[in-house]
Tab-separated table of N, CA and C in Angstrom:
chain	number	residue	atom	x	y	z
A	1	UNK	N	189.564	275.370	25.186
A	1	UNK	CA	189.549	276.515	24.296
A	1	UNK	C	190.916	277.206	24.273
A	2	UNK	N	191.568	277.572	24.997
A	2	UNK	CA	192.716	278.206	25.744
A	2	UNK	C	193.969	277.578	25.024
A	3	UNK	N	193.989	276.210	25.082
A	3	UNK	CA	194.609	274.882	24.451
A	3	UNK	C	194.437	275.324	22.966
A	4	UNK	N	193.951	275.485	22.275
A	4	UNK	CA	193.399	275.304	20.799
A	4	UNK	C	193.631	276.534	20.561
A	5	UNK	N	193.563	277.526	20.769
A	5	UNK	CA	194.411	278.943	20.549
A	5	UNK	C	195.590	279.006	20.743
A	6	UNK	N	196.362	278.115	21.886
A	6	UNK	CA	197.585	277.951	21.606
A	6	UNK	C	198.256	277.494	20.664
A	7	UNK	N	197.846	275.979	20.208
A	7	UNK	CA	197.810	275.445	18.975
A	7	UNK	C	198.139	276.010	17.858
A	8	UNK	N	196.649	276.744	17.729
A	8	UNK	CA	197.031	277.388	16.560
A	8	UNK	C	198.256	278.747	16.406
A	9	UNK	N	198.316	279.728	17.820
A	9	UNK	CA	199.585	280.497	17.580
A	9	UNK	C	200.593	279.766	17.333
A	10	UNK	N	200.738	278.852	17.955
A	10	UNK	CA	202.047	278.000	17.540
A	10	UNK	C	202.569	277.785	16.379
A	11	UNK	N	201.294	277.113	15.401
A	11	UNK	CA	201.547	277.097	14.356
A	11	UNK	C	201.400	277.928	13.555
A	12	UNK	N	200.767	279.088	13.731
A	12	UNK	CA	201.333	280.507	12.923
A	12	UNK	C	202.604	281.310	12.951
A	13	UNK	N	203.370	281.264	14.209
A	13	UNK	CA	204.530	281.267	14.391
A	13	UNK	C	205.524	280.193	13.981
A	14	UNK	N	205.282	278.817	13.951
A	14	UNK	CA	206.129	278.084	13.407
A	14	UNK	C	206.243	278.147	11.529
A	15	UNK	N	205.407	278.801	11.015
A	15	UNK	CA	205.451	278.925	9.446
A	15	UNK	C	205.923	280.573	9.513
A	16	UNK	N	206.233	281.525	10.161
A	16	UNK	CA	206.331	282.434	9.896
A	16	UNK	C	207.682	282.949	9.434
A	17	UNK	N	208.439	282.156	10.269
A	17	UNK	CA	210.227	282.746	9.562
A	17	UNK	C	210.417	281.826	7.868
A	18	UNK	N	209.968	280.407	8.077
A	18	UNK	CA	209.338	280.625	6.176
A	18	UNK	C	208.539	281.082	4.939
A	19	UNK	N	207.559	281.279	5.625
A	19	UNK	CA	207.053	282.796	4.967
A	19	UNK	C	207.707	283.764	4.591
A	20	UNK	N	208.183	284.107	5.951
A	20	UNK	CA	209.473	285.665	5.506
A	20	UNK	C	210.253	285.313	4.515
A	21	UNK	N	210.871	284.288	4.913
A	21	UNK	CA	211.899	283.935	3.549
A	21	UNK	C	211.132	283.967	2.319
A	22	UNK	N	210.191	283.334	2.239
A	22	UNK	CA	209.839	283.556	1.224
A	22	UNK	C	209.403	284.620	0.666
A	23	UNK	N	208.313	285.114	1.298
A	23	UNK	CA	208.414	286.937	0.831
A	23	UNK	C	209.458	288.183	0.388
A	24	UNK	N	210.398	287.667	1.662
A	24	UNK	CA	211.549	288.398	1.530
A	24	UNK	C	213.339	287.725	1.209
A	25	UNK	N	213.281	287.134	-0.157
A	25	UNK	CA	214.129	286.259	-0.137
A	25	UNK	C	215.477	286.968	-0.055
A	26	UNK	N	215.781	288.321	-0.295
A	26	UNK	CA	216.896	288.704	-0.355
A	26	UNK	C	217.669	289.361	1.190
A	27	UNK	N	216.647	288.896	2.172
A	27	UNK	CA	216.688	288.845	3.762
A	27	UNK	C	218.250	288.035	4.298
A	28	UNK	N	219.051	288.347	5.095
A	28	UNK	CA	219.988	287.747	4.977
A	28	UNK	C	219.983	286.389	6.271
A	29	UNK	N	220.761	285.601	6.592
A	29	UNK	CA	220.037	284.265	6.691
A	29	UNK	C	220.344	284.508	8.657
A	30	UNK	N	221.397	285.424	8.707
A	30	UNK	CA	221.181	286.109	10.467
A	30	UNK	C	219.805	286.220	10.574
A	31	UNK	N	219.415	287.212	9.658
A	31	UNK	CA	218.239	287.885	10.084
A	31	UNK	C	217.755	287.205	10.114
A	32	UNK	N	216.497	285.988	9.576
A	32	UNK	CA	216.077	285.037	9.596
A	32	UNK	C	216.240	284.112	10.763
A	33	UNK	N	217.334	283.465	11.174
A	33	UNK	CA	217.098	283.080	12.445
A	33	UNK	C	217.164	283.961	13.483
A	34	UNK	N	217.586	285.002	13.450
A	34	UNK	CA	217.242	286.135	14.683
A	34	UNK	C	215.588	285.879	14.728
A	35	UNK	N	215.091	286.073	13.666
A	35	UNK	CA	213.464	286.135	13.726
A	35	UNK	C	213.164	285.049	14.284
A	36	UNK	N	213.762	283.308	13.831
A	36	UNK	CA	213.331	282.288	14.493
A	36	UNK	C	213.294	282.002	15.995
A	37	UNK	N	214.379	282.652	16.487
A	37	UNK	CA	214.750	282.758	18.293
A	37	UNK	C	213.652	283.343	18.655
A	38	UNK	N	213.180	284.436	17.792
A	38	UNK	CA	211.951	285.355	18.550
A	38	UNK	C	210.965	285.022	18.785
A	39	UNK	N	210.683	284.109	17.580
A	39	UNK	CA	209.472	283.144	17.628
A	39	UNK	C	209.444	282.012	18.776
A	40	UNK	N	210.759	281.089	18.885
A	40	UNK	CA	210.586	280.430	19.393
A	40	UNK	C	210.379	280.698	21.058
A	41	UNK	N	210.974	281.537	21.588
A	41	UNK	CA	210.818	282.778	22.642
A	41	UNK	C	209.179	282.704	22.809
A	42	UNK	N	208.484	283.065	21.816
A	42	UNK	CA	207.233	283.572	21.601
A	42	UNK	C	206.166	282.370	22.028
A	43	UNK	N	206.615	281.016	20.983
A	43	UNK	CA	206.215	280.162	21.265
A	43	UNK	C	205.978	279.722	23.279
A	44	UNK	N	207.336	279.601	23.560
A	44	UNK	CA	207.346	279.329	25.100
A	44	UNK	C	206.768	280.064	25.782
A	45	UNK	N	206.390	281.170	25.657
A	45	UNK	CA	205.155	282.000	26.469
A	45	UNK	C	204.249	281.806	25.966
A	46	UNK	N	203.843	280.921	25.411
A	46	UNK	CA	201.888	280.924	24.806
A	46	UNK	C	202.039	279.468	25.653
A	47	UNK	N	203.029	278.512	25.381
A	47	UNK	CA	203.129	277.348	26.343
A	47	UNK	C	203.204	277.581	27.696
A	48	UNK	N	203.526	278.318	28.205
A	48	UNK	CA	203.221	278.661	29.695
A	48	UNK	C	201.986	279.472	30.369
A	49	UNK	N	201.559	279.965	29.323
A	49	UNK	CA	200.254	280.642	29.723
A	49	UNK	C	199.376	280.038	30.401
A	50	UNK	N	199.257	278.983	30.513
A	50	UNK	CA	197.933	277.749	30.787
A	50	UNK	C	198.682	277.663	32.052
A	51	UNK	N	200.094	277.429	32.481
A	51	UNK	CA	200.226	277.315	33.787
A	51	UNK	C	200.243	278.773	34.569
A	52	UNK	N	200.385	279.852	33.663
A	52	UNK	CA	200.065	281.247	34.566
A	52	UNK	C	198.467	281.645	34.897
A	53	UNK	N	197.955	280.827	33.674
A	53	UNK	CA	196.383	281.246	34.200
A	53	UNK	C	196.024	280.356	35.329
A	54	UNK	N	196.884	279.262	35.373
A	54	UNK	CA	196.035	278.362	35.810
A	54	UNK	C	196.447	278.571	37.352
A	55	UNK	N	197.319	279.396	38.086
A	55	UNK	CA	197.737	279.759	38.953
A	55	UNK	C	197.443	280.939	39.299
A	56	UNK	N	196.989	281.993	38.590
A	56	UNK	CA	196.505	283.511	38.854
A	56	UNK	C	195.220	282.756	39.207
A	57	UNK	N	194.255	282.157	39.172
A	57	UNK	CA	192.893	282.128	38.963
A	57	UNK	C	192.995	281.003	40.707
A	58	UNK	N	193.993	280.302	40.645
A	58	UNK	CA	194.099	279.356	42.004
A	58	UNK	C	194.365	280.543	43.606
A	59	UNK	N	194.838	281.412	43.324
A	59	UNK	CA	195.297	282.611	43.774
A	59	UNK	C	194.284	283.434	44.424
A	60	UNK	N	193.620	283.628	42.747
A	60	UNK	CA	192.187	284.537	43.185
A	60	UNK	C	191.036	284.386	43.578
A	61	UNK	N	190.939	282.912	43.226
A	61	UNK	CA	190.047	281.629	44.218
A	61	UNK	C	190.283	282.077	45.500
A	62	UNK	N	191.477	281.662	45.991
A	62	UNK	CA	192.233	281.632	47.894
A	62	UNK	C	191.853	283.048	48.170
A	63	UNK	N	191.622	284.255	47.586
A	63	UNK	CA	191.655	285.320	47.734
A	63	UNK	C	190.293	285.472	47.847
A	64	UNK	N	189.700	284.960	47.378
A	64	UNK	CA	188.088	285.389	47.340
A	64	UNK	C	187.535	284.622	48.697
A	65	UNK	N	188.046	283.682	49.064
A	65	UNK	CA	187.866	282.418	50.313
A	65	UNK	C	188.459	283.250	51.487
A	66	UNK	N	189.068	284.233	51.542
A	66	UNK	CA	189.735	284.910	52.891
A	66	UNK	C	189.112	285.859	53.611
C-alpha cells in the first residue's frame, strides 16, 4: 500500500513542473527548474520513506521487547 502511494506521488510530482509550464507559460525557465530540483528533492523523500518506516517500526518493535 505504502509502495503504491509512493508511485503515485511520484508521478504527480513528475508532471507537475509541466503542468506549470503549461499553465503558466510566461514563467521564466529558472523558475521552472528551480521548481524541478524541488520536486525532485521531494521525490527522494517519498523514496526513502519505506526505509524510515521500515526502521522506526524495527526500533519500536526492540522497544516494546525491553
Amino acid at each position: 500500500m505504502l509502495a503504491e502511494r509512493s508511485r503515485q506521488a511520484t508521478m504527480i510530482l513528475d508532471s507537475l513542473p509541466f503542468d506549470i509550464r503549461r499553465w503558466r507559460p510566461e514563467l521564466l525557465t529558472a523558475v521552472c527548474e528551480s521548481i524541478k530540483r524541488q520536486m525532485v528533492k521531494s521525490q527522494n523523500a517519498i523514496a526513502r520513506t519505506d526505509e524510515t518506516l521500515e526502521h522506526a517500526l524495527e526500533d519500536y518493535l526492540e522497544q516494546l521487547d525491553a
